[in-house]
Short mmCIF file of C-alpha atoms (C1' of nucleotides) in Angstrom, two decimals:
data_model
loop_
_atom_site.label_atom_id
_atom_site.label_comp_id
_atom_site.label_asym_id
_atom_site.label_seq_id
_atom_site.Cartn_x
_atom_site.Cartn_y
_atom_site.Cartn_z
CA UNK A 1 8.21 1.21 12.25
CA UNK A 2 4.98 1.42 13.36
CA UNK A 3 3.72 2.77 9.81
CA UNK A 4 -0.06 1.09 8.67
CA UNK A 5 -0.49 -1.17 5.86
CA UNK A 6 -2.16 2.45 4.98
CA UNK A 7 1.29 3.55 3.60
CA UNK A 8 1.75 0.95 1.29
CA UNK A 9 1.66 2.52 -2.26
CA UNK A 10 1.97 5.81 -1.55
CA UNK A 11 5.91 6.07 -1.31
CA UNK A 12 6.67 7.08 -4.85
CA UNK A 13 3.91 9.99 -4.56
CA UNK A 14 5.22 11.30 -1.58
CA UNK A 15 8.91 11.36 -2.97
CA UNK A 16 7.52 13.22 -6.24
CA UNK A 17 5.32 15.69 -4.43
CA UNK A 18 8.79 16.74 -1.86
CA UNK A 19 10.70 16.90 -4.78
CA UNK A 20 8.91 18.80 -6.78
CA UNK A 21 8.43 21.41 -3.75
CA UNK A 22 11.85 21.38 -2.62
CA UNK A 23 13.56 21.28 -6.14
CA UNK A 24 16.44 18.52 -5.33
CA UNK A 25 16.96 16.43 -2.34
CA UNK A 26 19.05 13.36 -1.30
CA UNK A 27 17.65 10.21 0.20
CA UNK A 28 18.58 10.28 4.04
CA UNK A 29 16.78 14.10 3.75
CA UNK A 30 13.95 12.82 2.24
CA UNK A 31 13.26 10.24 5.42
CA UNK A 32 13.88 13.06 7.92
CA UNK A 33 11.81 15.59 5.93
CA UNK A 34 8.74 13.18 6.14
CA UNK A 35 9.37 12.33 9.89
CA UNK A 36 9.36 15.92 10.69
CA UNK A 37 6.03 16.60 8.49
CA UNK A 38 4.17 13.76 10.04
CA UNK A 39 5.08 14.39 13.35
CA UNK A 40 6.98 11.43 14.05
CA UNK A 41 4.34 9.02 12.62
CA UNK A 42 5.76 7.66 9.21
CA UNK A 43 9.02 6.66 8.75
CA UNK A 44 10.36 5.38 5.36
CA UNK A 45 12.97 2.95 5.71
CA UNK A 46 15.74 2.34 3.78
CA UNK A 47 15.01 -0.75 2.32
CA UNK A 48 12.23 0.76 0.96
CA UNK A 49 13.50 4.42 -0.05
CA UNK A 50 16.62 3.61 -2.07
CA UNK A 51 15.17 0.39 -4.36
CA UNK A 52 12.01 3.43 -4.81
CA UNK A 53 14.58 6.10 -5.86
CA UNK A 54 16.69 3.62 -8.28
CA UNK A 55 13.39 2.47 -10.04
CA UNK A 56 12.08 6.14 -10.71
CA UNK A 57 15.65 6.91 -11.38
CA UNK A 58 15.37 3.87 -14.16
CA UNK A 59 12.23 4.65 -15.13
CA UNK A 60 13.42 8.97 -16.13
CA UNK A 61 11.53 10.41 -13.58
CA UNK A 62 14.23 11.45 -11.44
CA UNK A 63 17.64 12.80 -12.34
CA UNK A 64 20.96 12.31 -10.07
CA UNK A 65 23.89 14.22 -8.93
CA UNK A 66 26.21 13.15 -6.76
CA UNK A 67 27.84 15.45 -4.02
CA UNK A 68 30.78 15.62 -1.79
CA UNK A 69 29.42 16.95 1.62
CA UNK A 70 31.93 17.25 4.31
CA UNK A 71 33.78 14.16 3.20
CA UNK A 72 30.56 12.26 3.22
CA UNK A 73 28.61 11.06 0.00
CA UNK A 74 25.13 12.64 -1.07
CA UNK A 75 23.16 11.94 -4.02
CA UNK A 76 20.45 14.59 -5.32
CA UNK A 77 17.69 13.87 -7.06
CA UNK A 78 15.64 16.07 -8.88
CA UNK A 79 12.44 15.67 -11.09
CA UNK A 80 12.90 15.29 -14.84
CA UNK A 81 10.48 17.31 -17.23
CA UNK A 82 8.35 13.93 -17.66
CA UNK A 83 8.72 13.50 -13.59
CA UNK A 84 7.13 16.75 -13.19
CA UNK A 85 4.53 16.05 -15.55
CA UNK A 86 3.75 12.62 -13.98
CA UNK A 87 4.05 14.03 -10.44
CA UNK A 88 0.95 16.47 -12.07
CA UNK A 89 -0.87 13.41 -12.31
CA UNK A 90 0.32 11.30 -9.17
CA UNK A 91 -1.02 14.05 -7.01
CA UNK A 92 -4.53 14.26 -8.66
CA UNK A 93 -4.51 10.65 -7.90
CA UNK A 94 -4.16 11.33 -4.52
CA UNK A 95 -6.61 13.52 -4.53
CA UNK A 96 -8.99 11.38 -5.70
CA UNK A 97 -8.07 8.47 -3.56
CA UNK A 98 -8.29 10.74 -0.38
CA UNK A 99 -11.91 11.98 -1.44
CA UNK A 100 -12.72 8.52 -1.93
CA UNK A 101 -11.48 7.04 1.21
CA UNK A 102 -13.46 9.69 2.88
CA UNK A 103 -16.34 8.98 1.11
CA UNK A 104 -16.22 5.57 2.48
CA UNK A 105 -15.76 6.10 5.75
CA UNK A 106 -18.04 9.44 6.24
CA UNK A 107 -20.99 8.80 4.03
CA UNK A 108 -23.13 11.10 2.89
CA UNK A 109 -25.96 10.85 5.13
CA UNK A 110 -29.23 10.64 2.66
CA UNK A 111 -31.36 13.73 2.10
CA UNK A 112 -34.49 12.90 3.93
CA UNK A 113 -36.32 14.84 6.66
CA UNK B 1 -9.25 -1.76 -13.46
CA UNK B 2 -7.93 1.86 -13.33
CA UNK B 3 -7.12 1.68 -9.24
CA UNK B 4 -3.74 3.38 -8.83
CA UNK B 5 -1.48 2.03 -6.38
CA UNK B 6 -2.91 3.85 -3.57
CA UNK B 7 -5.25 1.70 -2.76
CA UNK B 8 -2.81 -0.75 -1.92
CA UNK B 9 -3.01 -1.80 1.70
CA UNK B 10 -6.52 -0.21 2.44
CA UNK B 11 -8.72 -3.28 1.42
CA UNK B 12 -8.89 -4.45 5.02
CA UNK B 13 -10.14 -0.85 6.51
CA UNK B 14 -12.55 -0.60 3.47
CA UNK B 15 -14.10 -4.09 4.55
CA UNK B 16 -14.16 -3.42 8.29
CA UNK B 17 -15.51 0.04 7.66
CA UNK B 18 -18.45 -0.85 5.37
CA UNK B 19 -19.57 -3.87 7.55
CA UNK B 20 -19.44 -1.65 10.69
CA UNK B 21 -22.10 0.44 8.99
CA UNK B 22 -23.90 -2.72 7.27
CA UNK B 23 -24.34 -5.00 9.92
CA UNK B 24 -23.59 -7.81 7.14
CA UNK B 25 -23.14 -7.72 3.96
CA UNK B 26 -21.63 -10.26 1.62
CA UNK B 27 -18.64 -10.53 -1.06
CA UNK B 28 -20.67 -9.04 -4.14
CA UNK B 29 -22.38 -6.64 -2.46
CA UNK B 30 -19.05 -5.47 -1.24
CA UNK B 31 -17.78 -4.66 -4.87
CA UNK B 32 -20.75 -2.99 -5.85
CA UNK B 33 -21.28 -0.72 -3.02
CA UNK B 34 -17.58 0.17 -3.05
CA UNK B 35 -18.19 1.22 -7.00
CA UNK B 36 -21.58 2.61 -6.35
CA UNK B 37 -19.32 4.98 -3.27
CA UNK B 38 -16.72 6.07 -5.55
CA UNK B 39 -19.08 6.27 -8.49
CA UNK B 40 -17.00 3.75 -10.59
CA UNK B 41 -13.08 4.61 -9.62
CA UNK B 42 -12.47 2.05 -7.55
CA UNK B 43 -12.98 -1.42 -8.51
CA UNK B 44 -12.19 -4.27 -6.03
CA UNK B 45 -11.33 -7.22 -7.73
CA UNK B 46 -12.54 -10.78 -6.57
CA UNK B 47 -8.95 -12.15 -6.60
CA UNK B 48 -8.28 -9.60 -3.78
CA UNK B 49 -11.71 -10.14 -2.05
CA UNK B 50 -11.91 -13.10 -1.14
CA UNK B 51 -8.72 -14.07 0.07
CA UNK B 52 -9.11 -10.77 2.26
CA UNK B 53 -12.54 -11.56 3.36
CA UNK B 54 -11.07 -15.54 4.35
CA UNK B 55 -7.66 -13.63 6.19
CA UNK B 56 -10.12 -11.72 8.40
CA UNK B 57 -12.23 -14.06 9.55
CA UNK B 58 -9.45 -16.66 9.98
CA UNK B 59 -8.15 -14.11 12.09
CA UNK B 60 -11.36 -13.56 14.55
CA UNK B 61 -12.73 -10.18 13.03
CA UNK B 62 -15.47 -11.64 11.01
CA UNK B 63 -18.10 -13.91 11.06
CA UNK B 64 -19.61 -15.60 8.69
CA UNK B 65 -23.09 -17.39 7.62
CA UNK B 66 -24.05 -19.07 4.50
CA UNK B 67 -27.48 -18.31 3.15
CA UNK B 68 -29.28 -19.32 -0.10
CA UNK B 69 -31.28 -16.53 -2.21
CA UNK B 70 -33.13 -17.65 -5.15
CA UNK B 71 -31.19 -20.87 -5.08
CA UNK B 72 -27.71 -18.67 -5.28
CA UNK B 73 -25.27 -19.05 -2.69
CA UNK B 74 -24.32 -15.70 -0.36
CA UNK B 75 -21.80 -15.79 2.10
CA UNK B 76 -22.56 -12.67 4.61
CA UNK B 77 -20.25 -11.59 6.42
CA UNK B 78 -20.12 -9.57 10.09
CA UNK B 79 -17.98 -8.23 12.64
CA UNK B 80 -17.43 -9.95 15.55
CA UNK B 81 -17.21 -8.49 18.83
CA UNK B 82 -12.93 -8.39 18.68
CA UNK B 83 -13.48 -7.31 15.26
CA UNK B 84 -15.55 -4.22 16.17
CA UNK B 85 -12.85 -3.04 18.57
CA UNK B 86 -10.17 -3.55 15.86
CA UNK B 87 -11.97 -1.62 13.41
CA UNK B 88 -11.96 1.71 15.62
CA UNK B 89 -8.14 1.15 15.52
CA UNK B 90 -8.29 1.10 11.59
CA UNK B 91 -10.51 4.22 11.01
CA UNK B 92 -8.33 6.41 13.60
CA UNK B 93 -5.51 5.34 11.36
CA UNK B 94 -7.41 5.99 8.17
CA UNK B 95 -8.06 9.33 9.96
CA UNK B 96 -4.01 9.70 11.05
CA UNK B 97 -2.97 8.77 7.51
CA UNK B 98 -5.10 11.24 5.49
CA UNK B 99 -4.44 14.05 7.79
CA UNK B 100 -0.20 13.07 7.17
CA UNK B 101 -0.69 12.95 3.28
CA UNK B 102 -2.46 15.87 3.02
CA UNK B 103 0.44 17.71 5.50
CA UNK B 104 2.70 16.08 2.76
CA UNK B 105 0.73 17.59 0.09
CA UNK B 106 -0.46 20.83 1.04
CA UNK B 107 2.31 21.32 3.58
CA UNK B 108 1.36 24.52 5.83
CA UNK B 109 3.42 27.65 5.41
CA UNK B 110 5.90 28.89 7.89
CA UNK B 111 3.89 32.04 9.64
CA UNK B 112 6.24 34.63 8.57
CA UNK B 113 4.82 38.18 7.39
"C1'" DT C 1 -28.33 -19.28 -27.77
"C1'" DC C 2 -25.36 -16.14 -26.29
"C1'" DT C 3 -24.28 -12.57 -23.22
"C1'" DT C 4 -24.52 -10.33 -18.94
"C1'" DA C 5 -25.21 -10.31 -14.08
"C1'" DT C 6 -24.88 -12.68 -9.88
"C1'" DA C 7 -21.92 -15.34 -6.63
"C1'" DC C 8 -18.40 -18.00 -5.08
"C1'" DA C 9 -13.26 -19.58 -5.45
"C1'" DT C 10 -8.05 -20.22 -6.22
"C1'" DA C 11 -3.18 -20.48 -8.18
"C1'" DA C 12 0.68 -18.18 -10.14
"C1'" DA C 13 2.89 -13.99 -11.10
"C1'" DA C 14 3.93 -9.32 -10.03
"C1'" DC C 15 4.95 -5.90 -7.08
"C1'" DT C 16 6.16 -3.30 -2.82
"C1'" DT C 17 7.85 -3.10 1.54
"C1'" DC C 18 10.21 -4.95 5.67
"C1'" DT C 19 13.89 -7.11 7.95
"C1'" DA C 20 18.32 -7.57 8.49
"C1'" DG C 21 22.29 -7.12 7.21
"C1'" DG C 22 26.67 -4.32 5.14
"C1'" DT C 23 30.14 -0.13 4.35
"C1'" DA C 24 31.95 4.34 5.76
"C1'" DT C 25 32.71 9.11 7.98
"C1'" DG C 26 32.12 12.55 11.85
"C1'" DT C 27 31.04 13.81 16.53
"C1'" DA C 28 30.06 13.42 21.37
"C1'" DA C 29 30.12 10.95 25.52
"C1'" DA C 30 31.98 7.62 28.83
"C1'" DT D 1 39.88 5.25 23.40
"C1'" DT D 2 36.27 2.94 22.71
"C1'" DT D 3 31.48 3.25 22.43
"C1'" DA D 4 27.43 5.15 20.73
"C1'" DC D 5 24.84 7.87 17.72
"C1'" DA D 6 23.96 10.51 13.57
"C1'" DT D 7 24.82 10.87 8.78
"C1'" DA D 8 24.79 8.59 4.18
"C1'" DC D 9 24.77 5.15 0.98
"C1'" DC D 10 23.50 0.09 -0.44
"C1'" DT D 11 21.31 -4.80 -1.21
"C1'" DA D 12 19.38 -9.69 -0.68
"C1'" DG D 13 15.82 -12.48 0.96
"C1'" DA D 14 11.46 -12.86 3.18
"C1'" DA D 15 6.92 -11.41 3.80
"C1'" DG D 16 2.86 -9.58 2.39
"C1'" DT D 17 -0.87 -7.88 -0.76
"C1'" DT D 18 -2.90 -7.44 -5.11
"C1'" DT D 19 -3.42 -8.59 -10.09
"C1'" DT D 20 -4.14 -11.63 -13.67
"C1'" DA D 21 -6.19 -15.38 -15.28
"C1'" DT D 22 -8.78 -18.89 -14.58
"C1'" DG D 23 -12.80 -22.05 -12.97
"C1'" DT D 24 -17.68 -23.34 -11.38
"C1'" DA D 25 -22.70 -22.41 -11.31
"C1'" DT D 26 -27.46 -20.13 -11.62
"C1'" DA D 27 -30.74 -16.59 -13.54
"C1'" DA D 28 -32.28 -13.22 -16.69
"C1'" DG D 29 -32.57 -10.95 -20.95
"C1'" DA D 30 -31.68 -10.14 -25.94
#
DNA sequence: TCTTATACATAAAACTTCTAGGTATGTAAA
DNA sequence: TTTACATACCTAGAAGTTTTATGTATAAGA
């Protein structure tokens, strides 16, 4: 898609933070969740969603549970206890990198008169 | 250093950005006004520098011009006009992308009563 | 003299993401 | 009925950026 370089790094936050608001999820909802959010403007693809999920998967953040859905296959994923901790600290690192990003691009102008 | 993976992708605006406000500035000063901005949390490294700074102005959005100060070599770098126009692209999608993480973050509740 | 700061540079490895494919079911349109 | 689209998973190879680990050189300070 048309998604910025912008975007790159930010994947495994943005599945922690949805899953830790919307308890369990599966994949293919995960990339229509975030379309609808951002209007449209960021869409995760595939190739990069499922190699994401298996790593966090390897590394015990994430937990799975496969579903039958209407004869269809659907695999949940849900934060562990340390992926909930780490998610804790994944979003103050956003936090930080968004105040810093606009400190760069708004700077304080200096205090004179 | 420390810089979580965030920052991944957002070299190129960072440049673009500080040399709009600048006028020119060259690779050092770069680093150290970037950790001087985000008072020490983000550290660009040289190994990403340059090869970003050499991309860019391979592509036509900087300039370059070699100057010698107290027998050291600086290499300042400016925007050229194409490179001006590009960088209002990259700040409305620094502005686009920080307004979609923080929907993704600190989604807005449904208006129900 | 040794370390730190300034100032550039690059090559190899690591890592993430994209592109481009693949499988399979259900539904709606032509 | 065959085509298209949506749902739902997957992976391999290519592309791209950044990190790690070097290297060179000058100046200043301990």
């Amino acid at each position: 898609m048309k998604n910025s370089q912008l975007y790159k790094g930010s994947l495994n936050t943005i599945i922690m933070k949805l899953l830790e608001e919307n308890g369990k999820m599966y994949g293919y909802e995960i990339t229509q969740k975030v379309k609808a959010i951002t209007a449209g403007e960021l869409n995760i693809t595939e190739g990069a969603l499922y190699p994401a999920l298996h790593k966090l998967e390897a590394e015990g953040i994430l937990d799975v549970e496969i579903e039958k859905v209407d004869n269809r296959m659907r695999k949940y994923y849900k934060l562990t206890e340390a992926g909930e901790k780490e998610t804790i600290n994944r979003l103050s690192e956003l936090e930080d990198f968004i105040r810093n990003m606009q400190s760069l691009v708004n700077p304080k102008p200096s205090l004179e008169f």
